[in-house]
PDB file of C-alpha atoms in Angstrom:
ATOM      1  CA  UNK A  68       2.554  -8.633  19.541  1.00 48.00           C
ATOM      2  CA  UNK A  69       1.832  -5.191  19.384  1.00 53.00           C
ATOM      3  CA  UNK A  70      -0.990  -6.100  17.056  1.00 78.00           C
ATOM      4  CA  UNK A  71      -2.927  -7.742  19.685  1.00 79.00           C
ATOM      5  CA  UNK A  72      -2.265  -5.327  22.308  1.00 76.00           C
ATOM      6  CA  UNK A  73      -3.293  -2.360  19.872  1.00 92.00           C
ATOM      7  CA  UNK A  74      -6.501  -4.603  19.940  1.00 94.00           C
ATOM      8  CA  UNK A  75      -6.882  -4.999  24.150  1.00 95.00           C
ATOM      9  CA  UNK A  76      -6.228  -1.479  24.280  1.00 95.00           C
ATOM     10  CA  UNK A  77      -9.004  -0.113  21.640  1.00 94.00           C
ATOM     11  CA  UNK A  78     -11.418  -3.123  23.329  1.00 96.00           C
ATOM     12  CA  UNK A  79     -10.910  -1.377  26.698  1.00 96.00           C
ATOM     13  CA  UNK A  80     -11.828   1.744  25.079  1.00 96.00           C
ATOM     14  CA  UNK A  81     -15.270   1.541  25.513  1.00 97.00           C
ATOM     15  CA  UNK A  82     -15.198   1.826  29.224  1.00 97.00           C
ATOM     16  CA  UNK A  83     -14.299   5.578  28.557  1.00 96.00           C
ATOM     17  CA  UNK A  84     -17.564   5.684  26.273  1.00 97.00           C
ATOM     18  CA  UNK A  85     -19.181   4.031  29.544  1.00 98.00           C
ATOM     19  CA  UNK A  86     -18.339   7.076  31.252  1.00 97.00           C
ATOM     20  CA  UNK A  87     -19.893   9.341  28.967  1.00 96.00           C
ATOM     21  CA  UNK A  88     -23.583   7.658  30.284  1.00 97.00           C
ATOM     22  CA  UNK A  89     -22.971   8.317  33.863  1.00 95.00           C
ATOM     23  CA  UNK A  90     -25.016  11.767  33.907  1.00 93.00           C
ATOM     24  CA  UNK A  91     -28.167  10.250  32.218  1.00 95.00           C
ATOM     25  CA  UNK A  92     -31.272   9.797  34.168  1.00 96.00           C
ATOM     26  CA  UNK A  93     -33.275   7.076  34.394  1.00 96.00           C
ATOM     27  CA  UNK A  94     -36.266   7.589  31.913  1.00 96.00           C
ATOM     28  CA  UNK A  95     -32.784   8.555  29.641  1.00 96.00           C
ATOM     29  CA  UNK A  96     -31.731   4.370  30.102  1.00 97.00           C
ATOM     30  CA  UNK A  97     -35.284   3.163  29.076  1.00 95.00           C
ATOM     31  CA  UNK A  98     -35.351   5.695  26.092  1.00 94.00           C
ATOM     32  CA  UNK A  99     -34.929   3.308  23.105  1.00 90.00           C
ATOM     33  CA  UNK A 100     -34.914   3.839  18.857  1.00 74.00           C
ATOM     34  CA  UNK A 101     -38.116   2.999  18.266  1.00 76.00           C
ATOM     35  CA  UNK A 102     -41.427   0.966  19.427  1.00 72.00           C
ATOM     36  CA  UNK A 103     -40.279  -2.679  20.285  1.00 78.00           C
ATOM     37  CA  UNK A 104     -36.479  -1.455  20.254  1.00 88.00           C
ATOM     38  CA  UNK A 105     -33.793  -2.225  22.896  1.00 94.00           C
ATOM     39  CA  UNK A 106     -33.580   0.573  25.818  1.00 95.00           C
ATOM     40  CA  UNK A 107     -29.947   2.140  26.558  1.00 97.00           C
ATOM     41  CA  UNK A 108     -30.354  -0.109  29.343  1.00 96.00           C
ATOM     42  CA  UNK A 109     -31.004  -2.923  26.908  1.00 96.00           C
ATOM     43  CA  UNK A 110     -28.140  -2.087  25.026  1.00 96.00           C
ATOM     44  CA  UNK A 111     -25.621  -1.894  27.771  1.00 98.00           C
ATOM     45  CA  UNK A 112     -26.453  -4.867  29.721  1.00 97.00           C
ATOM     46  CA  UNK A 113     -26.533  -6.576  26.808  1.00 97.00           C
ATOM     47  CA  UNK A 114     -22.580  -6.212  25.980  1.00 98.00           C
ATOM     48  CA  UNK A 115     -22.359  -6.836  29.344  1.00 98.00           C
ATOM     49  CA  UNK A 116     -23.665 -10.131  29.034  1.00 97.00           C
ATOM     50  CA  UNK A 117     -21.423 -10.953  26.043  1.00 98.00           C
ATOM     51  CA  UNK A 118     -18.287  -9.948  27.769  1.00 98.00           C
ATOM     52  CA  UNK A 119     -19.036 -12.183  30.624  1.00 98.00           C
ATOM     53  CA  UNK A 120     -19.517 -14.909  28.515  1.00 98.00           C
ATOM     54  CA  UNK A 121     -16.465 -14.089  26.818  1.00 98.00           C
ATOM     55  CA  UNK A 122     -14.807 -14.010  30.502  1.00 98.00           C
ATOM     56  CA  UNK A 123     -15.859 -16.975  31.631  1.00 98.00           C
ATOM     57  CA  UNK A 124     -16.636 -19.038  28.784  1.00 97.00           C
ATOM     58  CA  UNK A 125     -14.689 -18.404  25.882  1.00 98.00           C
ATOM     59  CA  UNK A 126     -11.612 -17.549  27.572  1.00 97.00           C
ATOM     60  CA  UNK A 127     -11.261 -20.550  29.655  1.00 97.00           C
ATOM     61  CA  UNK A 128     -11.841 -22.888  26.570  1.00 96.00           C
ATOM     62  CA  UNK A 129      -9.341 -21.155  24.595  1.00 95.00           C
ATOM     63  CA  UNK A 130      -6.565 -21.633  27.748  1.00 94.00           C
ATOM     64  CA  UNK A 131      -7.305 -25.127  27.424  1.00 94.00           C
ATOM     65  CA  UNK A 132      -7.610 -26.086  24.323  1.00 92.00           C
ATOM     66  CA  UNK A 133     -11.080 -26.525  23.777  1.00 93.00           C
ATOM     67  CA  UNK A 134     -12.802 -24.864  20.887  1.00 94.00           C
ATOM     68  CA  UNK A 135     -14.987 -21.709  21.980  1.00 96.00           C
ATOM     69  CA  UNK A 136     -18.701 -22.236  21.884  1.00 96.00           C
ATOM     70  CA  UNK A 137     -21.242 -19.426  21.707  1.00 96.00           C
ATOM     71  CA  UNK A 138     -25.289 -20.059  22.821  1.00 96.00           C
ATOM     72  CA  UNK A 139     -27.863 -19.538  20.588  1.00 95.00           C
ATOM     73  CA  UNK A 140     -27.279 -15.526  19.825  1.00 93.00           C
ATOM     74  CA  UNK A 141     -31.684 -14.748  20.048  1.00 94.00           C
ATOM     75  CA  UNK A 142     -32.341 -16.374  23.368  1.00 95.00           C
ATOM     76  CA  UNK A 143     -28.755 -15.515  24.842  1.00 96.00           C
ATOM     77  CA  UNK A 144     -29.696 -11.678  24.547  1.00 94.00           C
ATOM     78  CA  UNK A 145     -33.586 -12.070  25.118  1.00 94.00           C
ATOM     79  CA  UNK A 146     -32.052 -12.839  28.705  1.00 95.00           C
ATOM     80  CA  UNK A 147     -30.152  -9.638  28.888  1.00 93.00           C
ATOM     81  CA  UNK A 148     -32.814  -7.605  27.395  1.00 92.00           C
ATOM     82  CA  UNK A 149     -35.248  -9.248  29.917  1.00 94.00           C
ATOM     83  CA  UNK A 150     -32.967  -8.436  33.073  1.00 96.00           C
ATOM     84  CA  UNK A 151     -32.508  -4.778  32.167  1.00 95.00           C
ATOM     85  CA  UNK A 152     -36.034  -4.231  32.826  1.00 94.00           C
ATOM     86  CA  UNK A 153     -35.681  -5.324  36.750  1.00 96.00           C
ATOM     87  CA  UNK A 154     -32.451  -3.373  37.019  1.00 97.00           C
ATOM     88  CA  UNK A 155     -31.608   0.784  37.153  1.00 97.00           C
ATOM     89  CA  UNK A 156     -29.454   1.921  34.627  1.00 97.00           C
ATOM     90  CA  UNK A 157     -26.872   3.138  37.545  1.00 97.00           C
ATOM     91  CA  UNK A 158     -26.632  -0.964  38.047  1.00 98.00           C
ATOM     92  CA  UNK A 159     -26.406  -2.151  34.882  1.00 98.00           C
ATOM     93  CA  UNK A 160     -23.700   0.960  33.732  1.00 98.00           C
ATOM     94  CA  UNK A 161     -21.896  -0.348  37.379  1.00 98.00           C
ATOM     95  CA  UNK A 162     -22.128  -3.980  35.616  1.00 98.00           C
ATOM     96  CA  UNK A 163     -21.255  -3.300  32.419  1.00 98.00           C
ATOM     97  CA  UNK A 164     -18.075  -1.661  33.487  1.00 98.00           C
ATOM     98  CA  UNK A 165     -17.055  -4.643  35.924  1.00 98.00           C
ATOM     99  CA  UNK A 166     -17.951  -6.861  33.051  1.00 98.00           C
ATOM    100  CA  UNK A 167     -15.433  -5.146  30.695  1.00 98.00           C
ATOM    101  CA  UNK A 168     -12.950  -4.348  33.264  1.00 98.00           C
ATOM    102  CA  UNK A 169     -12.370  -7.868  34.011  1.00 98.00           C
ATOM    103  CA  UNK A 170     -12.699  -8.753  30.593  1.00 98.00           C
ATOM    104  CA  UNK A 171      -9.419  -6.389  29.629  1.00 97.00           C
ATOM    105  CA  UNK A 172      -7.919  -7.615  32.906  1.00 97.00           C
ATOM    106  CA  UNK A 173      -7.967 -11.019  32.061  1.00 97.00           C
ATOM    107  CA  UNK A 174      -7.094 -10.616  28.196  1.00 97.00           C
ATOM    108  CA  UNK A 175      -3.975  -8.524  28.713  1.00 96.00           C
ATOM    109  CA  UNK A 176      -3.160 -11.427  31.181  1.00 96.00           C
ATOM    110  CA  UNK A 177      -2.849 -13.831  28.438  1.00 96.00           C
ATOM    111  CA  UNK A 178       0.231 -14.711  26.709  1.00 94.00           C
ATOM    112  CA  UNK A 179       0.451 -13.974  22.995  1.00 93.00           C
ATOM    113  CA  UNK A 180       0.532 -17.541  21.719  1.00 94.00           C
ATOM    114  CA  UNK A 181      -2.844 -18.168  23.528  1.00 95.00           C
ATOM    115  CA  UNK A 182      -4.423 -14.161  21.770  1.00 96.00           C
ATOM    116  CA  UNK A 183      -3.483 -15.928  18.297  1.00 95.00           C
ATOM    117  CA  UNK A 184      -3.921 -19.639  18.781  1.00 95.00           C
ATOM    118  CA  UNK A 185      -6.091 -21.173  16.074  1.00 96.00           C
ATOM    119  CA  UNK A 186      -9.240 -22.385  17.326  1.00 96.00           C
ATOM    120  CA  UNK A 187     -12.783 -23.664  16.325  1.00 97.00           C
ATOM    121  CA  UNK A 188     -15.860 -20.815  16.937  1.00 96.00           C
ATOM    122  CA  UNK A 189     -18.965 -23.976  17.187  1.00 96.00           C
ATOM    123  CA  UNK A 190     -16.829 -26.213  15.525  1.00 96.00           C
ATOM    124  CA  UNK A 191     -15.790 -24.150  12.892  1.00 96.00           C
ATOM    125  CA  UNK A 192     -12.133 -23.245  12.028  1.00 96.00           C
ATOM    126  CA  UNK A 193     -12.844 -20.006   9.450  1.00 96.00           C
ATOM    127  CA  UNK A 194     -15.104 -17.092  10.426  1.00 95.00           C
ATOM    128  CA  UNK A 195     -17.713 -17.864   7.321  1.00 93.00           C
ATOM    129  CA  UNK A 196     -17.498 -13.912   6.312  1.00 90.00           C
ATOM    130  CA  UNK A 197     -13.599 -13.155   6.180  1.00 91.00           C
ATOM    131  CA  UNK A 198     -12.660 -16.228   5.971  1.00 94.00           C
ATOM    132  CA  UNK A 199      -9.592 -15.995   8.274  1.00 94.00           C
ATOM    133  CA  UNK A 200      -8.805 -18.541  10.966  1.00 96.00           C
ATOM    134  CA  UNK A 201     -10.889 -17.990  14.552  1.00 97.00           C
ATOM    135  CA  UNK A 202      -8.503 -16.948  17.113  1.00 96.00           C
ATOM    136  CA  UNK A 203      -9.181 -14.729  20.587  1.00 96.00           C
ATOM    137  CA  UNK A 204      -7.599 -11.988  19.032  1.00 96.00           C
ATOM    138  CA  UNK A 205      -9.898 -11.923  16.264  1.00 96.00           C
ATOM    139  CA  UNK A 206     -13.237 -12.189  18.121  1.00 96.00           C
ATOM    140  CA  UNK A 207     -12.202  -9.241  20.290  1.00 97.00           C
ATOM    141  CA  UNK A 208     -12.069  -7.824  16.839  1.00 95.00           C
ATOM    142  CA  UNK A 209     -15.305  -8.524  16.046  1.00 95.00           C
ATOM    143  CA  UNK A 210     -16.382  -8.078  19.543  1.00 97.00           C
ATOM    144  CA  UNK A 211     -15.414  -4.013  18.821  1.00 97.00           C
ATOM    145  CA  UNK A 212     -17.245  -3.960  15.703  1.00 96.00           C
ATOM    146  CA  UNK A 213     -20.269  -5.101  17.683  1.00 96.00           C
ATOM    147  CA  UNK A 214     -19.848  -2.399  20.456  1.00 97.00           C
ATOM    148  CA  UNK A 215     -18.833  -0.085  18.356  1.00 96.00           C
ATOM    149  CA  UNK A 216     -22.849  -0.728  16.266  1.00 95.00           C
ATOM    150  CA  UNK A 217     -24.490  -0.186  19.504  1.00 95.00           C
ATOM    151  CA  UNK A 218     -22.823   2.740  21.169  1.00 96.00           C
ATOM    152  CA  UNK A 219     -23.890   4.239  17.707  1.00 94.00           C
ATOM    153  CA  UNK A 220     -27.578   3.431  18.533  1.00 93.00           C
ATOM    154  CA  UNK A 221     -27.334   4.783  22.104  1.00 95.00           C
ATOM    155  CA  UNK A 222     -25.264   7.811  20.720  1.00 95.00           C
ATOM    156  CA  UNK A 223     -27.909   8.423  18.139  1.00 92.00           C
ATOM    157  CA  UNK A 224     -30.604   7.793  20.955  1.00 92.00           C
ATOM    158  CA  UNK A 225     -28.702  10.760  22.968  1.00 94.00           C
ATOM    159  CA  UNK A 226     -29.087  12.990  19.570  1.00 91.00           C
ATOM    160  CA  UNK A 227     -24.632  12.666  19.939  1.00 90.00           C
ATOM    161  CA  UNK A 228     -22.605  12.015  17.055  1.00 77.00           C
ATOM    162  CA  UNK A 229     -20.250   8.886  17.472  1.00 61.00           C
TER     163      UNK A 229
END
């Protein structure tokens, strides 16, 4: 048990990292990498947009016993990308912390049995790569190695160290 809640808790760490982008100005949150690059904006909204669908999608399956289904990863983010463009970055930081707010919220809700339940990712039963049984608990995993590439790519946007 303390396993998956060492896991919740490092998950909801990157609200704190949220924080650290509440002083940057606007032309800041469209600053991206490079030509045809994702804006901080981008970036954020973008893991926004995953831990909604974790929140609402994946989360509910899993409770119920249904396998957890993820869209199409290209046109699933060209949608974030696309609505950080009408939005300030003051909105889409003030999303992206509701997003993963609720997101913890519900997860530390969950009982433990339902964190490390064996369950199908699109049908499958083994993540391909490690070759270890999908559970909740291990896509938050591999949901923090994904947050953890991009604030790396907004940090180095910043000129920060991560």
């Amino acid at each position: 048990m303390a396993r998956t809640v060492n896991i919740i808790e490092h998950f909801a760490s990157y609200e704190s990292w949220l924080n650290t982008l509440q002083s940057i100005d606007e032309e800041t949150w469209n600053r991206s990498t490079a030509t045809d690059k994702w804006s901080i904006k981008a970036i954020v909204l973008h893991i926004a947009h995953w831990d909604n669908h974790l929140l609402n999608v994946i989360i509910p399956a899993v409770k119920t016993g249904e396998g957890m289904i993820f869209p199409e990863f290209d046109s699933f983010n060209a949608r974030a990308t696309q609505k950080a463009k009408r939005l300030s970055g003051e909105k889409v930081l003030q999303l992206a912390k509701t997003s993963r707010s609720s997101l913890v919220e519900a997860l530390q809700s969950l009982r433990q049995e339902t964190l490390t339940l064996h369950t199908t990712a699109n049908g499958a039963t083994h993540c391909p790569h490690q070759g270890v049984p999908y559970t909740l608990a291990y896509i938050v995993t591999e949901f923090i190695e994904h947050d953890r590439h991009h604030q790396q790519q907004v940090d180095a946007i910043l000129g920060r160290t991560s």
